[in-house]
Tab-separated table of C-alpha atoms in Angstrom:
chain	number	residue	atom	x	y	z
A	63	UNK	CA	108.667	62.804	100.841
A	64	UNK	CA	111.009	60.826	102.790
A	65	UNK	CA	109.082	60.731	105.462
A	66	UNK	CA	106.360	59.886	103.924
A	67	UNK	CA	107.290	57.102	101.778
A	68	UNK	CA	108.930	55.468	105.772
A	69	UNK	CA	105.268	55.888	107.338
A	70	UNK	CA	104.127	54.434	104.377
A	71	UNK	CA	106.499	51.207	104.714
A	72	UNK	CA	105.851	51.024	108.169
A	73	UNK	CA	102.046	50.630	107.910
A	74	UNK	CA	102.467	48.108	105.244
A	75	UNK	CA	105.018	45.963	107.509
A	76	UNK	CA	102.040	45.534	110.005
A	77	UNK	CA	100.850	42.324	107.317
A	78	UNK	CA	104.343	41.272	108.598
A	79	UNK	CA	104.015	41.835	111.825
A	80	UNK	CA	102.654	38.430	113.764
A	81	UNK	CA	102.229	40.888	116.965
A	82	UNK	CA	99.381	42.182	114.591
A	83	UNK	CA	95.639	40.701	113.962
A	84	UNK	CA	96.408	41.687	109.816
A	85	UNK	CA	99.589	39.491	109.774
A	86	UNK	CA	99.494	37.809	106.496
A	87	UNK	CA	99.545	34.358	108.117
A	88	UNK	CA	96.586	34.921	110.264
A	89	UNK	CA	94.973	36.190	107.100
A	90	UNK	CA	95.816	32.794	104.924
A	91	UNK	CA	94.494	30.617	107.983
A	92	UNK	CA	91.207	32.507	108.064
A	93	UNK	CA	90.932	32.120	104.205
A	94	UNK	CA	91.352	28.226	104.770
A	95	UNK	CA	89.022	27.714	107.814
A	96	UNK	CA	86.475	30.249	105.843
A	97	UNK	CA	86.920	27.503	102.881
A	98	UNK	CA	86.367	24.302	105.121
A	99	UNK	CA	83.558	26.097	106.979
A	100	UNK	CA	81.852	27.153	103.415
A	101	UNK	CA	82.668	23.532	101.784
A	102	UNK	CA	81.669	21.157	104.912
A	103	UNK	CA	79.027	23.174	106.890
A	104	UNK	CA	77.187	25.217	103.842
A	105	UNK	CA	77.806	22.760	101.683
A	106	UNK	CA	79.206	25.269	98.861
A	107	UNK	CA	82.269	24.028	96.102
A	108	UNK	CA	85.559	25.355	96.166
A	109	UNK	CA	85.036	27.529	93.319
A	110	UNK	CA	81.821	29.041	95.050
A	111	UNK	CA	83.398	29.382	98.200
A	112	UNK	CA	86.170	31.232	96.958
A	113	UNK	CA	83.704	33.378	95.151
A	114	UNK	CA	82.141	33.788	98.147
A	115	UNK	CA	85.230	34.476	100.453
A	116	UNK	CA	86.535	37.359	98.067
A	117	UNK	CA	83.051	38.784	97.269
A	118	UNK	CA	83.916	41.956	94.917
A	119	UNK	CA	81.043	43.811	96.220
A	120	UNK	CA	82.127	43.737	100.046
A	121	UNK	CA	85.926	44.241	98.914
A	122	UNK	CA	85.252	47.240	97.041
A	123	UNK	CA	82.352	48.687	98.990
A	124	UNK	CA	82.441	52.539	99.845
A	125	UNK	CA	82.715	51.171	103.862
A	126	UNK	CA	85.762	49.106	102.945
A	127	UNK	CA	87.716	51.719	100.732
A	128	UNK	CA	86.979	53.880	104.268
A	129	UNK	CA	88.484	50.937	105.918
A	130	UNK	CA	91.642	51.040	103.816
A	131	UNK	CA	92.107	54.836	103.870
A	132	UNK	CA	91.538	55.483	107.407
A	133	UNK	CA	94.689	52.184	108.290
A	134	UNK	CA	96.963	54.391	106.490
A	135	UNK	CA	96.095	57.645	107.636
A	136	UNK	CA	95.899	56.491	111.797
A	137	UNK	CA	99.047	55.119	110.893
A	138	UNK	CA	100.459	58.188	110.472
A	139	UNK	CA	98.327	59.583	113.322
A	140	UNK	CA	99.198	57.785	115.820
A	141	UNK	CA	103.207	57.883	114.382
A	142	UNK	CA	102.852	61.148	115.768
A	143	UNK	CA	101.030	60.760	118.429
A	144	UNK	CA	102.439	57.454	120.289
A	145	UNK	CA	106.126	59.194	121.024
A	146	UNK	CA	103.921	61.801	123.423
A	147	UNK	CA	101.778	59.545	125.227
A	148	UNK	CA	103.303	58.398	128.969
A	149	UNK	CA	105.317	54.910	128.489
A	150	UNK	CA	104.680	51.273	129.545
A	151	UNK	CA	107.461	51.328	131.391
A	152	UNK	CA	106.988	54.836	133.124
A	153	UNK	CA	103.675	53.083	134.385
A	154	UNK	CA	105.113	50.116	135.348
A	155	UNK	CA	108.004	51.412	137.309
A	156	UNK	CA	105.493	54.177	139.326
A	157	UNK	CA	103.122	50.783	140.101
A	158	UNK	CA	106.207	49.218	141.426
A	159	UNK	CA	107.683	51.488	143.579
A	160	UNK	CA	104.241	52.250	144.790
A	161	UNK	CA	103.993	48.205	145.802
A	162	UNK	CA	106.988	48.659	147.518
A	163	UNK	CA	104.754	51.577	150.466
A	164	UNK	CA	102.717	48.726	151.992
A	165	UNK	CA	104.785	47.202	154.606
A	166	UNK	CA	102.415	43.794	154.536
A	167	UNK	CA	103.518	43.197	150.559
A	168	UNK	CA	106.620	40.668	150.168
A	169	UNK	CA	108.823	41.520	147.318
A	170	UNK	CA	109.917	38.725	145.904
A	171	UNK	CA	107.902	36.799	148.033
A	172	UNK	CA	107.571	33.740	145.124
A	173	UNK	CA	111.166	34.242	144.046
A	174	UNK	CA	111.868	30.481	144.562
A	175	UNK	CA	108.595	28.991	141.842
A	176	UNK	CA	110.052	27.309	138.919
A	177	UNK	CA	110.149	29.741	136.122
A	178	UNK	CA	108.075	27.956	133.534
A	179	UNK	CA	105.817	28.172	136.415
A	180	UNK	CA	106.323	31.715	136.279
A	181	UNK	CA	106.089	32.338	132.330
A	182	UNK	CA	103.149	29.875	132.478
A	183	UNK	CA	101.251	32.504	135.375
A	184	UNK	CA	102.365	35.550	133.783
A	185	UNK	CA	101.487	34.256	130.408
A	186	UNK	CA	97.672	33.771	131.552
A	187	UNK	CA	97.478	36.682	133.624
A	188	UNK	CA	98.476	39.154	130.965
A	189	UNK	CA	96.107	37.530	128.435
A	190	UNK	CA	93.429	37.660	130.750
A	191	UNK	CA	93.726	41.204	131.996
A	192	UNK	CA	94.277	42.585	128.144
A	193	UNK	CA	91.233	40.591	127.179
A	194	UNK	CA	89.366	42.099	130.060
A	195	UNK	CA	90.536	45.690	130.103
A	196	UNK	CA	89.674	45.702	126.242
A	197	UNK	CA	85.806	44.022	126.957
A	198	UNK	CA	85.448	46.690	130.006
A	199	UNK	CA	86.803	50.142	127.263
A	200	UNK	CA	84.595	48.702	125.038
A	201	UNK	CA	81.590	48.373	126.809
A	202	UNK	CA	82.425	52.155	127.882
A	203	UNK	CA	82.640	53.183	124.675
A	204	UNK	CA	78.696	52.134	123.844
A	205	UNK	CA	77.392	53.220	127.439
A	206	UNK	CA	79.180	56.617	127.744
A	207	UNK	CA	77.830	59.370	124.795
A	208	UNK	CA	80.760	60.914	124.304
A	209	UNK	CA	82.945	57.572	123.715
A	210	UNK	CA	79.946	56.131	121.495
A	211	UNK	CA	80.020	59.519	119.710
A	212	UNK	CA	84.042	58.470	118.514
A	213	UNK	CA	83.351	54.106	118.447
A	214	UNK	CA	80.264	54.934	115.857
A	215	UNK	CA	83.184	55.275	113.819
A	216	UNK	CA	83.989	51.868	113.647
A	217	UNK	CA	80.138	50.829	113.593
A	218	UNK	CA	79.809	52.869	110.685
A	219	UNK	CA	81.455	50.160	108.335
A	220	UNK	CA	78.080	48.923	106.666
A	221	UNK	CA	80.444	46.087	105.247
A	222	UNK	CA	82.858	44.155	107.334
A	223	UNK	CA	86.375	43.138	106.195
A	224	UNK	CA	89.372	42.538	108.051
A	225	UNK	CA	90.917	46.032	107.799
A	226	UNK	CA	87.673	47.284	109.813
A	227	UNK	CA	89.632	46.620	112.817
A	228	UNK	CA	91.282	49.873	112.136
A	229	UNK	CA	88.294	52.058	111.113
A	230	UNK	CA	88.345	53.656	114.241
A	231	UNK	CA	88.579	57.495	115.233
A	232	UNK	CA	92.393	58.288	116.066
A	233	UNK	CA	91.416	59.507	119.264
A	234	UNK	CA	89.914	56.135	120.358
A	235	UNK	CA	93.207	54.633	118.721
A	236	UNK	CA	95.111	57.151	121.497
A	237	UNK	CA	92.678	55.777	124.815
A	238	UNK	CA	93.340	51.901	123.500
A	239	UNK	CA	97.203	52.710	123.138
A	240	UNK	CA	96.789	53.692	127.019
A	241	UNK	CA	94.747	51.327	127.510
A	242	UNK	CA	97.010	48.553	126.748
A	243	UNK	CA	100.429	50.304	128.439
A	244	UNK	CA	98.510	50.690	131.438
A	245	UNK	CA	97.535	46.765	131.507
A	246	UNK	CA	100.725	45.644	130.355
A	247	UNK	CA	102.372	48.071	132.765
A	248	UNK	CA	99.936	46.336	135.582
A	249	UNK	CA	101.200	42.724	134.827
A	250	UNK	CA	104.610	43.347	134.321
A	251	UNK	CA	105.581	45.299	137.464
A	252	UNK	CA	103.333	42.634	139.821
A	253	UNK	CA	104.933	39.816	138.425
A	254	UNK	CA	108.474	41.551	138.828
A	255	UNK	CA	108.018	42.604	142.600
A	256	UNK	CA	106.527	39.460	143.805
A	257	UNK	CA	108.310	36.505	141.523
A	258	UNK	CA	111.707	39.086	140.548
A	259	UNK	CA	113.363	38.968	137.130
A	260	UNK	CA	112.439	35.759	135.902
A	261	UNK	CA	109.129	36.715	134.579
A	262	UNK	CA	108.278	36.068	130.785
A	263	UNK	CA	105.944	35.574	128.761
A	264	UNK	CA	105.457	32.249	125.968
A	265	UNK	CA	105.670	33.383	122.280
A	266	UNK	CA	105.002	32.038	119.135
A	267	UNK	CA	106.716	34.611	116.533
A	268	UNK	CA	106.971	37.825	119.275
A	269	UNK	CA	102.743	37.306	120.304
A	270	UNK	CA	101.826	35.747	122.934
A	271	UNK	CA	100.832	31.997	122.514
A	272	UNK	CA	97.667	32.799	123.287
A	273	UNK	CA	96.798	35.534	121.442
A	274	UNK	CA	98.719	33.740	118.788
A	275	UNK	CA	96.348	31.039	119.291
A	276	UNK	CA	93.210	33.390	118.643
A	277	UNK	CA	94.138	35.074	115.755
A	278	UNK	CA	95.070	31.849	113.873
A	279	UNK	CA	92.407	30.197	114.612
A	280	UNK	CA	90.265	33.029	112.429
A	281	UNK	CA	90.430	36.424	114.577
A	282	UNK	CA	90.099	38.119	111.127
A	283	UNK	CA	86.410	36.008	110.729
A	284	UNK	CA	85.186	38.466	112.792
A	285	UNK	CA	84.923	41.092	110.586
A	286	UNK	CA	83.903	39.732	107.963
A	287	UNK	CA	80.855	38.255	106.294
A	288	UNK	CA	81.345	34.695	106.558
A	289	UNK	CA	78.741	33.946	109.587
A	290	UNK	CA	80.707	30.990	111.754
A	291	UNK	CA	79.462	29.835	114.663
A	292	UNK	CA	80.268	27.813	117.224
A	293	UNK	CA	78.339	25.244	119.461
A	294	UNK	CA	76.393	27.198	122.307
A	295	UNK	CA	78.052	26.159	125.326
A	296	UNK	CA	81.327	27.154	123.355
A	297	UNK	CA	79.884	30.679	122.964
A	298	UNK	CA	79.762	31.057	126.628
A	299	UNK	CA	83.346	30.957	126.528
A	300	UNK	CA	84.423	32.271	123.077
A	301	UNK	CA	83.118	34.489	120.810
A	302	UNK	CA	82.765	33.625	117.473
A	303	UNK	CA	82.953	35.233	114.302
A	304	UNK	CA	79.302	35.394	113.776
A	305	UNK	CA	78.289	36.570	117.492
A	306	UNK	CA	80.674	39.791	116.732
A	307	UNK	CA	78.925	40.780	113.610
A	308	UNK	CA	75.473	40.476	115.321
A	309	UNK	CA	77.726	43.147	117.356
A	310	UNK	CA	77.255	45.071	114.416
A	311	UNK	CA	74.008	44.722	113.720
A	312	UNK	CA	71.567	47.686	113.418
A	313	UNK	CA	68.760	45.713	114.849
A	314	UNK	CA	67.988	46.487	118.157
A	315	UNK	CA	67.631	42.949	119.567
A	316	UNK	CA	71.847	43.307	118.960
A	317	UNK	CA	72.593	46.515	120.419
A	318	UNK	CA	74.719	46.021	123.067
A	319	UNK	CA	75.844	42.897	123.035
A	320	UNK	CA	78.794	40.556	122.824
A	321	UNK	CA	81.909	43.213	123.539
A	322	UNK	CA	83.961	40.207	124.300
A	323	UNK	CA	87.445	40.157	121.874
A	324	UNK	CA	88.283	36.713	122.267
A	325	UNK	CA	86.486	35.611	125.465
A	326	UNK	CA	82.644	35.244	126.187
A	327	UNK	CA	82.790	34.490	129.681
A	328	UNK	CA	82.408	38.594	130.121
A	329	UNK	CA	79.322	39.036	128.596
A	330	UNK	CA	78.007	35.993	130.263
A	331	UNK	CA	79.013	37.306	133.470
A	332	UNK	CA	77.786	41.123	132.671
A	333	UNK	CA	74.431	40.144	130.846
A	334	UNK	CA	75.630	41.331	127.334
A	335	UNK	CA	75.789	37.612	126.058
A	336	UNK	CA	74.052	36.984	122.705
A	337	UNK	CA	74.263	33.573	120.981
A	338	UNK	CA	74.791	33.580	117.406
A	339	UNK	CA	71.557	33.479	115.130
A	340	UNK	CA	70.824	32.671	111.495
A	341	UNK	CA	69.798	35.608	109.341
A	342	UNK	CA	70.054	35.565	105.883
A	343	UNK	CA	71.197	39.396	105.190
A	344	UNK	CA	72.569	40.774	108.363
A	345	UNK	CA	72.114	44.745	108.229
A	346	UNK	CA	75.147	46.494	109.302
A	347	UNK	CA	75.900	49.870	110.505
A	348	UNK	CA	73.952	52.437	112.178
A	349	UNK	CA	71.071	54.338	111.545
A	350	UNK	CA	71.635	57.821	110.584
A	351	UNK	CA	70.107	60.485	108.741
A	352	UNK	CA	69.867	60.298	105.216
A	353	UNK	CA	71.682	63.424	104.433
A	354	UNK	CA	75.148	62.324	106.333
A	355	UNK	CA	78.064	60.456	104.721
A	356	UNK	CA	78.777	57.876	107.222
A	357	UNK	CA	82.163	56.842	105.051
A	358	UNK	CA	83.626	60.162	103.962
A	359	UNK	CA	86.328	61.037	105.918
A	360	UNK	CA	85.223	64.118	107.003
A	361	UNK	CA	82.122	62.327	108.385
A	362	UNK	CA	84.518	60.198	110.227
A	363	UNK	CA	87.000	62.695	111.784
A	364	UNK	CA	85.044	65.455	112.068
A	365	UNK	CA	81.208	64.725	113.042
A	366	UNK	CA	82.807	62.749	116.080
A	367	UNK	CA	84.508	66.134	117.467
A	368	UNK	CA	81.095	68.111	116.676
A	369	UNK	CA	78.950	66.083	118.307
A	370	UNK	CA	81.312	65.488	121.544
A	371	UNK	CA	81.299	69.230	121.295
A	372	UNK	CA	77.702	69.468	121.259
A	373	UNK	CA	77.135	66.971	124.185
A	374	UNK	CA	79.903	68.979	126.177
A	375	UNK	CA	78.310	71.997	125.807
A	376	UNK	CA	74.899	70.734	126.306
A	377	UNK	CA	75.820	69.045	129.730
A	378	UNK	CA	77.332	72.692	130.698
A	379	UNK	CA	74.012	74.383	130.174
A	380	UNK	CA	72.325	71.707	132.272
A	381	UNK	CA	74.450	71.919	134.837
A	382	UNK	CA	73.946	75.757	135.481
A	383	UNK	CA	70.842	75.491	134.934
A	384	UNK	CA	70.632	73.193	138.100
A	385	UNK	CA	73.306	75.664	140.154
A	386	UNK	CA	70.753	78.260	139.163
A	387	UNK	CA	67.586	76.064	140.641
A	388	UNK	CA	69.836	75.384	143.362
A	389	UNK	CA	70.723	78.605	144.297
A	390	UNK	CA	67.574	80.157	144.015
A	391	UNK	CA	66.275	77.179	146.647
A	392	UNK	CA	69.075	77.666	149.136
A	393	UNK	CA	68.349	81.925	149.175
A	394	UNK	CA	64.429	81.288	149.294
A	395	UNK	CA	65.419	78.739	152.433
């Protein structure tokens, strides 16, 4: 019970947490520019733009109670899990040494640039490669079956609030944990051998400034139903909150598109750029059959694993089936 009740405190303590997206300070700023975007741009009252912001029927939708139970139970998950997966700094330490085998590499070949050169470099460099590694596992997870087969957890939700961050299938939780040590582990141990131990990064409250910057500026607008856009040339650059629930979108115009997190300048460059649009009632979700669940949780842990299962075995039977075609060619030859 113990143990339970600390897991418990621990997953509540990530509202307090301004390393996380669900820190309750990012969540007050996106309730204010949600307000000002309602009152100036849809021309809406206070009143009805409250109404609007803490709309009963998304809040206590079927997709967001899913939402809310599946943050406490990864929680817990990945408690377990994240004490087995390889380290940060195991990475980052095996990178670094391994710099050190080519004889045309300096180390410490910029040890003499002014360190708020350095924090300023290593600042940008970390945000960019996280923002880039994240656009790049996310585009795998809709091109590759098997990933899309765990991420149509997420695009289950068929109502978006901020906690749908989280709705996600704990083994995709596990390859976005690596994901990130492996990134992190890249900057830190480049910076290290070719600037030394001066390198830092700029934080506001533990985050870095500028992914500090994103998420008060209304990260948590993403998911969410209030549809804010930005001018077009800034969606080139940024997504906005409305372009990533067109992400969301079952219509197939959307599929596909926008796997940016906070840049745009991905899609742009990969072709998966889609401007924000005005539709009344965005449909959400995916299309399944009418007989599954898509928010109980055995719908959500489970179908994943059968259907990875299923494509597995599938790809087996194909495969000797062509050793078989194969074989019989060669002995005919």
């Amino acid at each position: 019970m113990d143990t339970l009740n600390f897991l418990f405190l621990d997953s509540v303590f990530e509202f307090f947490n301004p390393k996380k997206r669900i820190f309750i300070g990012y969540i007050l700023t996106s309730i204010i520019i949600a307000s000002f975007w309602l009152i100036v741009f849809k021309k809406t009252n206070f009143s009805q733009s409250i109404k609007k912001i803490f709309d009963r029927k998304i809040f206590f939708s079927r997709s967001a109670k899913s939402d809310y139970l599946l943050f406490f139970l990864n929680q817990i998950i990945m408690s377990i899990i994240n004490p087995l997966l390889i380290t940060q700094l195991a990475i980052a330490t095996a990178i670094f040494y391994y710099l050190h085998s080519f004889s045309w590499l300096n180390s410490g070949a910029f040890n003499n640039t002014p360190e708020f050169l350095i924090i300023t470099l290593f600042t940008i460099f970390h945000f960019v490669l996280e923002d880039f590694s994240k656009f790049i596992v996310h585009r795998f997870m809709h091109k590759w079956p098997i990933l899309w087969a765990l991420h149509k957890v997420h695009h289950s939700a068929t109502c978006l609030t901020p906690m749908t961050v989280f709705r996600t299938h704990p083994i995709e939780g596990v390859l976005f944990t690596l994901r990130g040590a492996f990134t992190q582990a890249i900057s830190i141990s480049v910076f290290v051998f070719f600037f030394g131990s001066n390198v830092d990064i700029a934080t506001i409250l533990g985050a870095n400034i500028f992914i500090f910057a994103f998420n008060i500026a209304g990260a948590n607008l993403r998911h969410s139903h209030i549809d804010i856009s930005y001018w077009k040339w800034v969606e080139f650059i940024i997504i906005s909150p409305a372009q990533h629930q067109l992400h969301h979108s079952v219509l197939q115009q959307h599929h596909d598109k926008n796997f940016g997190v906070a840049l745009a300048l991905w899609d742009w460059l990969f072709g998966s750029l889609h401007h924000s649009e005005k539709i009344n009632q965005l449909k959400l979700g995916i299309e399944i059959n009418q007989k599954e669940e898509p928010h109980s949780l055995t719908s959500l842990y489970f179908d994943p694993l059968k259907e990875i299962l299923f494509i597995t075995i599938k790809r087996i039977k194909r495969l000797k089936s062509t050793l078989k075609i194969n074989k019989t060619y060669f002995n005919w030859s």
